[in-house]
Short mmCIF file of C-alpha atoms and ligand atoms in Angstrom, two decimals:
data_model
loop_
_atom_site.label_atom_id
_atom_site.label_comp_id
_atom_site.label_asym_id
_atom_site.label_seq_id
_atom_site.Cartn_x
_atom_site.Cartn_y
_atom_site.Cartn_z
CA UNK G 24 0.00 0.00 0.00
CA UNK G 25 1.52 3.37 -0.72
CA UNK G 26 1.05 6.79 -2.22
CA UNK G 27 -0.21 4.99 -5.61
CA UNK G 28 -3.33 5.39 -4.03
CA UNK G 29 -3.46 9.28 -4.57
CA UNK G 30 -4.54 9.75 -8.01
CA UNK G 31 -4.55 12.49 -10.13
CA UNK G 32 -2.15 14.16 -7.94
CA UNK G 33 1.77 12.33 -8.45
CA UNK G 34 3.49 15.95 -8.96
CA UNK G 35 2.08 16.79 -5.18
CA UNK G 36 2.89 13.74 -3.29
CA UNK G 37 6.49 14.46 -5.37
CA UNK G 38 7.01 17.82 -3.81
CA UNK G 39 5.51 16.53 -0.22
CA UNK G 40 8.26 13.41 -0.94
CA UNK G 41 11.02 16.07 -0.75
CA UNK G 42 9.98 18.53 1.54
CA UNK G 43 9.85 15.27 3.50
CA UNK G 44 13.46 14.27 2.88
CA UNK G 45 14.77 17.65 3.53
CA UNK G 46 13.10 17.63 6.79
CA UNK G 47 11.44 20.99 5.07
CA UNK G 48 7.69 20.02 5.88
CA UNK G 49 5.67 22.86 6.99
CA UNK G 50 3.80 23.48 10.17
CA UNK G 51 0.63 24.28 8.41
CA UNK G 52 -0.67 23.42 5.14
CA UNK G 53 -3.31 25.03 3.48
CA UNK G 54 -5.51 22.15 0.92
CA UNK G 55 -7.42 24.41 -1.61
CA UNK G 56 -9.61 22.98 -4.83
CA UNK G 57 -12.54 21.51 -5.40
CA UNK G 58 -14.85 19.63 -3.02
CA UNK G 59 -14.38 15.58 -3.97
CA UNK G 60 -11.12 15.72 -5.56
CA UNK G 61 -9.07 13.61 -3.20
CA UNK G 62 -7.36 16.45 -0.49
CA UNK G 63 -8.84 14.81 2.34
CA UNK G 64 -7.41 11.58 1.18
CA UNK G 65 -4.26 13.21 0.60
CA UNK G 66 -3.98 14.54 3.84
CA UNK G 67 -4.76 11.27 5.50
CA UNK G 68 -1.99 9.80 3.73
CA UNK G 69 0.24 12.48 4.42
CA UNK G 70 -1.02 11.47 8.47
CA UNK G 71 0.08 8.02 7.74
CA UNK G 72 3.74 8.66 6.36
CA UNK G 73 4.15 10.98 9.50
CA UNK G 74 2.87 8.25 12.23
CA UNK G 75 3.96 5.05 10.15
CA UNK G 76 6.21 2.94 12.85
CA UNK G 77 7.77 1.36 10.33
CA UNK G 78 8.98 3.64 7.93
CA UNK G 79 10.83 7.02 8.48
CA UNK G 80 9.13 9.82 7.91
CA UNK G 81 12.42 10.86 5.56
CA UNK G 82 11.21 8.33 3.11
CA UNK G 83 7.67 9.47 3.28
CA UNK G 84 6.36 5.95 2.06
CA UNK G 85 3.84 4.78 5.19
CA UNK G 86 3.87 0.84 5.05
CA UNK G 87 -0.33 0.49 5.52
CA UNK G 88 -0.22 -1.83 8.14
CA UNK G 89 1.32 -0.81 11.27
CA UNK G 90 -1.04 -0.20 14.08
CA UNK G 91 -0.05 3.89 13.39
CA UNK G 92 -0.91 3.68 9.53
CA UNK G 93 -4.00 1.38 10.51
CA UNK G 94 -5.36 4.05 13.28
CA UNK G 95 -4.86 6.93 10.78
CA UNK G 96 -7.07 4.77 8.34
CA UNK G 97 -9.82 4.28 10.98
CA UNK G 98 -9.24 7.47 12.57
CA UNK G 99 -8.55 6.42 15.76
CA UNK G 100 -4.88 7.16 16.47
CA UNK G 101 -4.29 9.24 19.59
CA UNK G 102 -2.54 11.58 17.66
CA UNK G 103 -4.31 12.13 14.98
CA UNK G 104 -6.92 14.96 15.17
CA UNK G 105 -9.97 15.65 12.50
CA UNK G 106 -12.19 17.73 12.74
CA UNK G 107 -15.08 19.78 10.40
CA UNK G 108 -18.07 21.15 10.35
CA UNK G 109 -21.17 19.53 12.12
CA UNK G 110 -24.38 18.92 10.14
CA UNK G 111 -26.71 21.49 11.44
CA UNK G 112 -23.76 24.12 11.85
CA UNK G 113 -23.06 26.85 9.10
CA UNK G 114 -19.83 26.84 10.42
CA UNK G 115 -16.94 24.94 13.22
CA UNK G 116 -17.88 25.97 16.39
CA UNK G 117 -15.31 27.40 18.82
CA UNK G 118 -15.55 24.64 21.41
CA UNK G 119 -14.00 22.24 18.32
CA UNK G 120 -10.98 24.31 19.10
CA UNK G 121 -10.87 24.96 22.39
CA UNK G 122 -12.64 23.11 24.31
CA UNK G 123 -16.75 23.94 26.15
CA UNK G 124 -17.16 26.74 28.95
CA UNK G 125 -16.07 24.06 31.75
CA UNK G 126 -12.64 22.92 30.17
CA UNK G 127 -11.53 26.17 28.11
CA UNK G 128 -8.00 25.60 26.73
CA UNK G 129 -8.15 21.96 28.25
CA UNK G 130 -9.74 20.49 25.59
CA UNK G 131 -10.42 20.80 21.83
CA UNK G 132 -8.29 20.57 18.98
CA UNK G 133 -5.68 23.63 20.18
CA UNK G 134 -4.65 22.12 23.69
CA UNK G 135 -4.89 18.42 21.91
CA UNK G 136 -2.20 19.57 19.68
CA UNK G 137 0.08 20.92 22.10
CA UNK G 138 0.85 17.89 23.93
CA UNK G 139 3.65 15.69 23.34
CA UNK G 140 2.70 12.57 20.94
CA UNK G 141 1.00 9.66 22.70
CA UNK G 142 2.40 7.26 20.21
CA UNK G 143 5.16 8.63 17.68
CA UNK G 144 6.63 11.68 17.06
CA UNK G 145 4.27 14.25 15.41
CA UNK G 146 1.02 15.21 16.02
CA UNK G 147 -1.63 15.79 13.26
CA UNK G 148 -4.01 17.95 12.66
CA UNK G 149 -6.83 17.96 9.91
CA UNK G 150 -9.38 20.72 9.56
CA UNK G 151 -12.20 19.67 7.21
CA UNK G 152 -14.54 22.71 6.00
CA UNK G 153 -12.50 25.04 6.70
CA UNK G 154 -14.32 27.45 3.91
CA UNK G 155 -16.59 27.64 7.52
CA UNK G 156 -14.35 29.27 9.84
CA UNK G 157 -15.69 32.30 11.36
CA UNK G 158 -13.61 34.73 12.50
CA UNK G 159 -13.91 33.72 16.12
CA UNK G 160 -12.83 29.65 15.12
CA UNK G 161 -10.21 31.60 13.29
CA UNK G 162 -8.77 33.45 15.89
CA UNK G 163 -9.64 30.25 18.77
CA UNK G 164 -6.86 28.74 16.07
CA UNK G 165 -4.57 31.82 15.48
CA UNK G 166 -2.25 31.40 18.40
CA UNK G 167 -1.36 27.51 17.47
CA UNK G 168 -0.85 28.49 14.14
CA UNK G 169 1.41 31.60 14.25
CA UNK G 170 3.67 29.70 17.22
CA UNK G 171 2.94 25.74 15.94
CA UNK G 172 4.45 23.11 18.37
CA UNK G 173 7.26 21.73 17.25
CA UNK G 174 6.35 18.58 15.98
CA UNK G 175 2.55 19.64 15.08
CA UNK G 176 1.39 19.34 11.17
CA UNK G 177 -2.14 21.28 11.00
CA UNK G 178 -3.76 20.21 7.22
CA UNK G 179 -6.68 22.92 6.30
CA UNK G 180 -8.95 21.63 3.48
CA UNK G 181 -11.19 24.64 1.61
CA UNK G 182 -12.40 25.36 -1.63
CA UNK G 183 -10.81 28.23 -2.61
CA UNK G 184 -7.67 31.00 -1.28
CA UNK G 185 -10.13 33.63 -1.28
CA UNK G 186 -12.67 32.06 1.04
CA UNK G 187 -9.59 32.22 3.84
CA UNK G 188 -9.73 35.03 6.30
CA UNK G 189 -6.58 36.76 6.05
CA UNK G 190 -5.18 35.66 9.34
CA UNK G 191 -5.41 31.71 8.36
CA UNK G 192 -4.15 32.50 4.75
CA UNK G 193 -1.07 33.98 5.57
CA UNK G 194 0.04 31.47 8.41
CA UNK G 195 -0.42 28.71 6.00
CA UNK G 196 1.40 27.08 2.76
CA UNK G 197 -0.69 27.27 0.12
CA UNK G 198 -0.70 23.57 -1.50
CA UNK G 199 -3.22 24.27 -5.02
CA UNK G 200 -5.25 20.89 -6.07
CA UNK G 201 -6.40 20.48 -9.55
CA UNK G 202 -9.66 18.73 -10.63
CA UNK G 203 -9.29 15.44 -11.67
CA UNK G 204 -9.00 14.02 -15.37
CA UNK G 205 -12.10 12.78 -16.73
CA UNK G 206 -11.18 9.20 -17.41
CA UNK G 207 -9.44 9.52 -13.89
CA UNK G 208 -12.89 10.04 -12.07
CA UNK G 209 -14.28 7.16 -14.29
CA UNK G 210 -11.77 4.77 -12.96
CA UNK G 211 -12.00 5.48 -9.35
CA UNK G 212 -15.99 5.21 -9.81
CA UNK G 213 -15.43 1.90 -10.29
CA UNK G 214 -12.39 0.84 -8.59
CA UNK G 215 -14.27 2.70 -5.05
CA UNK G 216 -17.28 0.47 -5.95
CA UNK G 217 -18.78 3.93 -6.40
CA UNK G 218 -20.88 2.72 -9.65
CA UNK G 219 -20.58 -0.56 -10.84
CA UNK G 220 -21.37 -0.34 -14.18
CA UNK G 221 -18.33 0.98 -16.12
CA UNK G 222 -20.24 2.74 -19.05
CA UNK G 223 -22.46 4.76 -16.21
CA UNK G 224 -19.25 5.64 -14.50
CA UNK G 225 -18.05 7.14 -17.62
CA UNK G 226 -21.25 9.11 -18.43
CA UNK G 227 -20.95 10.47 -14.80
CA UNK G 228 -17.32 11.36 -14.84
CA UNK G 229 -18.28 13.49 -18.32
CA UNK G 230 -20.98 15.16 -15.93
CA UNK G 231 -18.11 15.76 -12.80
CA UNK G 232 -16.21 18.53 -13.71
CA UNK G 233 -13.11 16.93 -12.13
CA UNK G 234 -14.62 15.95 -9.21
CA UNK G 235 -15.75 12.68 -7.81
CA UNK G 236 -18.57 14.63 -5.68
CA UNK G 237 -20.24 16.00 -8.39
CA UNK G 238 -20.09 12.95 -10.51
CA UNK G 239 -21.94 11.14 -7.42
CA UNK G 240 -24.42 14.20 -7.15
CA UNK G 241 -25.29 13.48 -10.59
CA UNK G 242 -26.10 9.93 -10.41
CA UNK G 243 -29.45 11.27 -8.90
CA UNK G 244 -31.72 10.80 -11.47
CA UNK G 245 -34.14 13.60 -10.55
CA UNK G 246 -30.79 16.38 -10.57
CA UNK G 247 -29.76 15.11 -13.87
CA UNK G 248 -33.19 15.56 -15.68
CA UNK G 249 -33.49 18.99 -14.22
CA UNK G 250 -30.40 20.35 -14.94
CA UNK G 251 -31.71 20.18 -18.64
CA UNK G 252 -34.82 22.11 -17.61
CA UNK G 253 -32.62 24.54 -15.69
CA UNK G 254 -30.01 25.03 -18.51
CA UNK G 255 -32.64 25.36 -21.01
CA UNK G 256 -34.44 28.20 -18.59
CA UNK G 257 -30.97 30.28 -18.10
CA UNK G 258 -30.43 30.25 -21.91
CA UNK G 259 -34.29 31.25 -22.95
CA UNK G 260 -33.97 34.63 -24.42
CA UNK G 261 -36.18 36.51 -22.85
CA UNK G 262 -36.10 33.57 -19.70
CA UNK G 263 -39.30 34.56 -16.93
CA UNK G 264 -36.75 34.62 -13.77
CA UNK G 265 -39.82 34.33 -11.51
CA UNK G 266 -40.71 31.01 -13.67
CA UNK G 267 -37.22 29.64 -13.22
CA UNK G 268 -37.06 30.41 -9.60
CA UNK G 269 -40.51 28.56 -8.99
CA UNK G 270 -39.84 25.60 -10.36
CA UNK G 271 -35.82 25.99 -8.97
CA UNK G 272 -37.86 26.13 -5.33
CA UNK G 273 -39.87 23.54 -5.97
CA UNK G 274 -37.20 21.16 -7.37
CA UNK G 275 -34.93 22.05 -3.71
CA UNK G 276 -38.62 21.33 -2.32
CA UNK G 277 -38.24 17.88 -3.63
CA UNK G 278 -35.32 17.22 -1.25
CA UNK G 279 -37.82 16.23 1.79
CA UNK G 280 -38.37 18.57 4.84
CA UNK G 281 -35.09 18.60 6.23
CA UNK G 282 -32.66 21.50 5.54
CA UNK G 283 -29.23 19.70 4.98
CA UNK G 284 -30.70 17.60 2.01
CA UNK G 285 -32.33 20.84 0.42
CA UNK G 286 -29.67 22.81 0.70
CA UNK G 287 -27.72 20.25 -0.61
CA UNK G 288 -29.81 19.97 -3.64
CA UNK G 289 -30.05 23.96 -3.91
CA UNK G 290 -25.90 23.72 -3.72
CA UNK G 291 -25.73 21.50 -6.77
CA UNK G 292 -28.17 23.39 -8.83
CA UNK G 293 -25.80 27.17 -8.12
CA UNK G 294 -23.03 24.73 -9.33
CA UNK G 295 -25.05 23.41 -12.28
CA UNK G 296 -25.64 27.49 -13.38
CA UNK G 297 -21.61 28.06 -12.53
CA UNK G 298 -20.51 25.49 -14.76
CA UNK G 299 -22.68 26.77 -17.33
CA UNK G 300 -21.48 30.55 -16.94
CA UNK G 301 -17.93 29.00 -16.97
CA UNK G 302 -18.62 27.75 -20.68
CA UNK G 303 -20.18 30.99 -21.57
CA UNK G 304 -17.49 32.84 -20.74
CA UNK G 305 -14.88 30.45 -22.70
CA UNK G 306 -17.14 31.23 -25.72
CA UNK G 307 -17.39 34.47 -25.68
CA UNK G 308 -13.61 34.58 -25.27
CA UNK G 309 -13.57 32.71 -28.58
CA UNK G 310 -12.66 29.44 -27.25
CA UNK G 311 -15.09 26.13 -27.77
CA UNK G 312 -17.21 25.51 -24.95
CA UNK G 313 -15.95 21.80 -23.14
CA UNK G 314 -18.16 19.45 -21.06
CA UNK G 315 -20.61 16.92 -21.95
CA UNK G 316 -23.12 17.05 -24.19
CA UNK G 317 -25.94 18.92 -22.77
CA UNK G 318 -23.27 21.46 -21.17
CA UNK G 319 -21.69 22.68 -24.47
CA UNK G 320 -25.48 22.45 -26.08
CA UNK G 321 -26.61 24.63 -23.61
CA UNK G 322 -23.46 27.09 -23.43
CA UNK G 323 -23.41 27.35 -27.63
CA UNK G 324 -27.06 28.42 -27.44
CA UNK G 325 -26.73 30.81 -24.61
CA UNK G 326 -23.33 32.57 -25.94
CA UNK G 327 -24.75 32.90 -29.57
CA UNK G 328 -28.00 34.51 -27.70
CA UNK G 329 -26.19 36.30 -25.30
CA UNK G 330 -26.97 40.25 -24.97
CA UNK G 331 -24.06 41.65 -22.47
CA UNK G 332 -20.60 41.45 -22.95
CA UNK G 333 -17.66 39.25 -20.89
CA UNK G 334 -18.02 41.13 -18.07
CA UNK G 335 -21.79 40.13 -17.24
CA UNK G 336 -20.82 36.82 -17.94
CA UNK G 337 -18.39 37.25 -15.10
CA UNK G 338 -20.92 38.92 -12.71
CA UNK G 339 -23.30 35.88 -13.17
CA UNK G 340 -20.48 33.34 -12.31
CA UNK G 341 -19.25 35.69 -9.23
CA UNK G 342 -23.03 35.92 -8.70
CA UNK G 343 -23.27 32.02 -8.47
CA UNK G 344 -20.05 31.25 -5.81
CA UNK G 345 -21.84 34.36 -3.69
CA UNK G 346 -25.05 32.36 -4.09
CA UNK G 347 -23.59 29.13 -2.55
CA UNK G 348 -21.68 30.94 0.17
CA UNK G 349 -25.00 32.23 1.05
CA UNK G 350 -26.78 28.38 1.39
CA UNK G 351 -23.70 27.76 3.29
CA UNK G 352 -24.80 29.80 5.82
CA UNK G 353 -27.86 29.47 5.42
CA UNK G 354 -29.92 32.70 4.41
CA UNK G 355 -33.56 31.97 3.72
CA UNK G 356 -33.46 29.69 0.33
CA UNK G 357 -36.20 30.94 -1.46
CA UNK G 358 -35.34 34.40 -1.45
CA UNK G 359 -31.99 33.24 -2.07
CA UNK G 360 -33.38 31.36 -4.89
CA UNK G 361 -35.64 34.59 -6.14
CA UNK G 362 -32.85 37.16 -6.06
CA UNK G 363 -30.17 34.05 -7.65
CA UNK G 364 -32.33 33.61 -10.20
CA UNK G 365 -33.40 37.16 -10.66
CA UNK G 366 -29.65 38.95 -11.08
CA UNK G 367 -28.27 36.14 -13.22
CA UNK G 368 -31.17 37.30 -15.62
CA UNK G 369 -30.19 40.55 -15.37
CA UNK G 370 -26.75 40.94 -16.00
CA UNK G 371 -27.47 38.51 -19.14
CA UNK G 372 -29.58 41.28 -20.38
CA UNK G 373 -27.51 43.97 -19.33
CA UNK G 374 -24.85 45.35 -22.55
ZN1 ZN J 562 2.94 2.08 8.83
#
């Protein structure tokens, strides 16, 4: 078992490999791309080749089977540390970090990673979500990160640089992930036992975008027939915005009563419309729209329609990441939706 396992990113677990043999590995690393790409993987495995008991961390090859690189794989080695976002939170909640009201700075994730290793020699740290730090999580973690104990490793996975407060961004190394290729995320459909059919795998992995997440998001049958309905509504002409945010409300609806699933839903559709604003603006910057099928369809008919210029284009996909920082913490999703819908028809009308 080694770092084969990471695919789709061999020139990062190179650069890791000799950071590692230098001794040069960083206190805290910053994980930024795409959701379902493979850094939380990544940063388990980095886990493993720091609290393998077999291998030196020099080499930076963990062996898999040692009771350290088995823990890290269950998550149960004492000095290991993940933590994200709960469920019902729009965001990590202070006492993650530092422990409740009766054991301030005696618990939580800060005072955890201070100690000496139970087991090894490091102690690791991985914050999931952190695109849902507020500033007071933030500054619960700024102390450990601007003086980090000595043999600490702190992993932060996000989405994207700008999404960082300040504070985290510039106490971290920056470590960029790129989506996935296409016939990758077809392959590790199938070798995850993800889809079993090979063929469906590939139609998904056309649909991903790079990302294994999406490509499962898709495999729901009800999301893949409406994205046609919702493409076809943001390229209409002269689209009826409070049509398309109806029936965008009604398809979240859909989702049950329960907010996570709806949200959820609402999430993929803003990504659905981001994509598709991603295309347009490829066209009009004379290049060929890529995708599947029923993307580039969609993104040829909207750019030859298309009444403002690059920059609305832009607006609309700035317009769409604001719209799914918004669900994230959760403003009221059918004014969301209504005011989404509404500007993106706008500034495709504007010249
Ligand atoms: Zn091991």
């Amino acid at each position: 078992m080694s770092w084969n396992e990471i695919i789709g990113h061999e020139e990062l677990v190179e650069r890791f490999r000799r950071s590692a043999a230098r001794h040069r590995l960083a206190g805290t690393y910053l994980f930024v791309g795409p959701a379902g790409i493979g850094k939380r993987t990544f940063a388990l495995k980095l886990a493993q080749a720091l609290l393998c008991e077999t291998v030196p961390e020099e080499q930076f090859e963990p062996c898999g089977e040692c009771p350290g690189c088995t823990q890290v794989k269950a998550l149960t080695h004492p000095d290991l540390d993940v933590v994200g976002r709960p469920e019902d939170k729009n965001f990590i909640p202070i006492e993650t970090f530092i422990g409740d009201r009766e054991h301030r700075m005696r618990e939580g994730l800060c005072h955890r990673i201070s100690l000496k290793p139970y087991r090894g020699n490091r102690r690791v740290a991985i914050i999931d979500d952190a695109d849902d730090l507020n500033i007071e999580g933030a500054n619960c973690l700024l102390k450990t990160l601007e003086e980090p104990p000595s043999r600490a490793v702190i992993v932060l996975l996000a989405t994207s640089v700008q999404k960082q407060l300040p504070t985290i961004r510039s106490r971290s190394q920056i470590v960029q992930f790129q989506p996935l290729a296409i016939p990758v995320v077809a392959r590790l459909l199938v070798e995850r036992s993800l889809v079993s059919d090979p063929e469906k795998a590939q139609q998904l992995a056309e649909l991903s975008e790079g990302s294994i997440q999406t490509a499962l998001d898709m495999s729901d049958p009800g999301l893949l027939e409406y994205r046609g309905q919702f493409l076809e509504g943001l390229t209409a002409t002269d689209g009826d915005s409070v049509a398309l945010a109806k029936q965008l409300n009604a398809f979240v609806e859909e989702a049950g009563k329960e907010a996570p699933p709806r949200r959820r839903r609402l999430r993929q559709v803003i990504a659905v419309a981001a994509s598709y604003y991603r295309q347009i603006i490829r066209c009009l910057a004379g290049a060929g729209p890529v995708g599947d099928p029923q993307l580039v369809a969609a993104a040829e008919r909207g750019a030859n329609q298309w009444k403002g210029d690059m920059l609305a284009a832009i607006t609309c996909l700035e317009r769409c990441l604001d719209a799914d920082q918004q669900v994230a913490s959760n403003a009221h999703a059918v004014t969301l939706v209504d005011c989404f819908v509404d500007d993106l028809m706008e500034s495709a009308r504007a010249s």
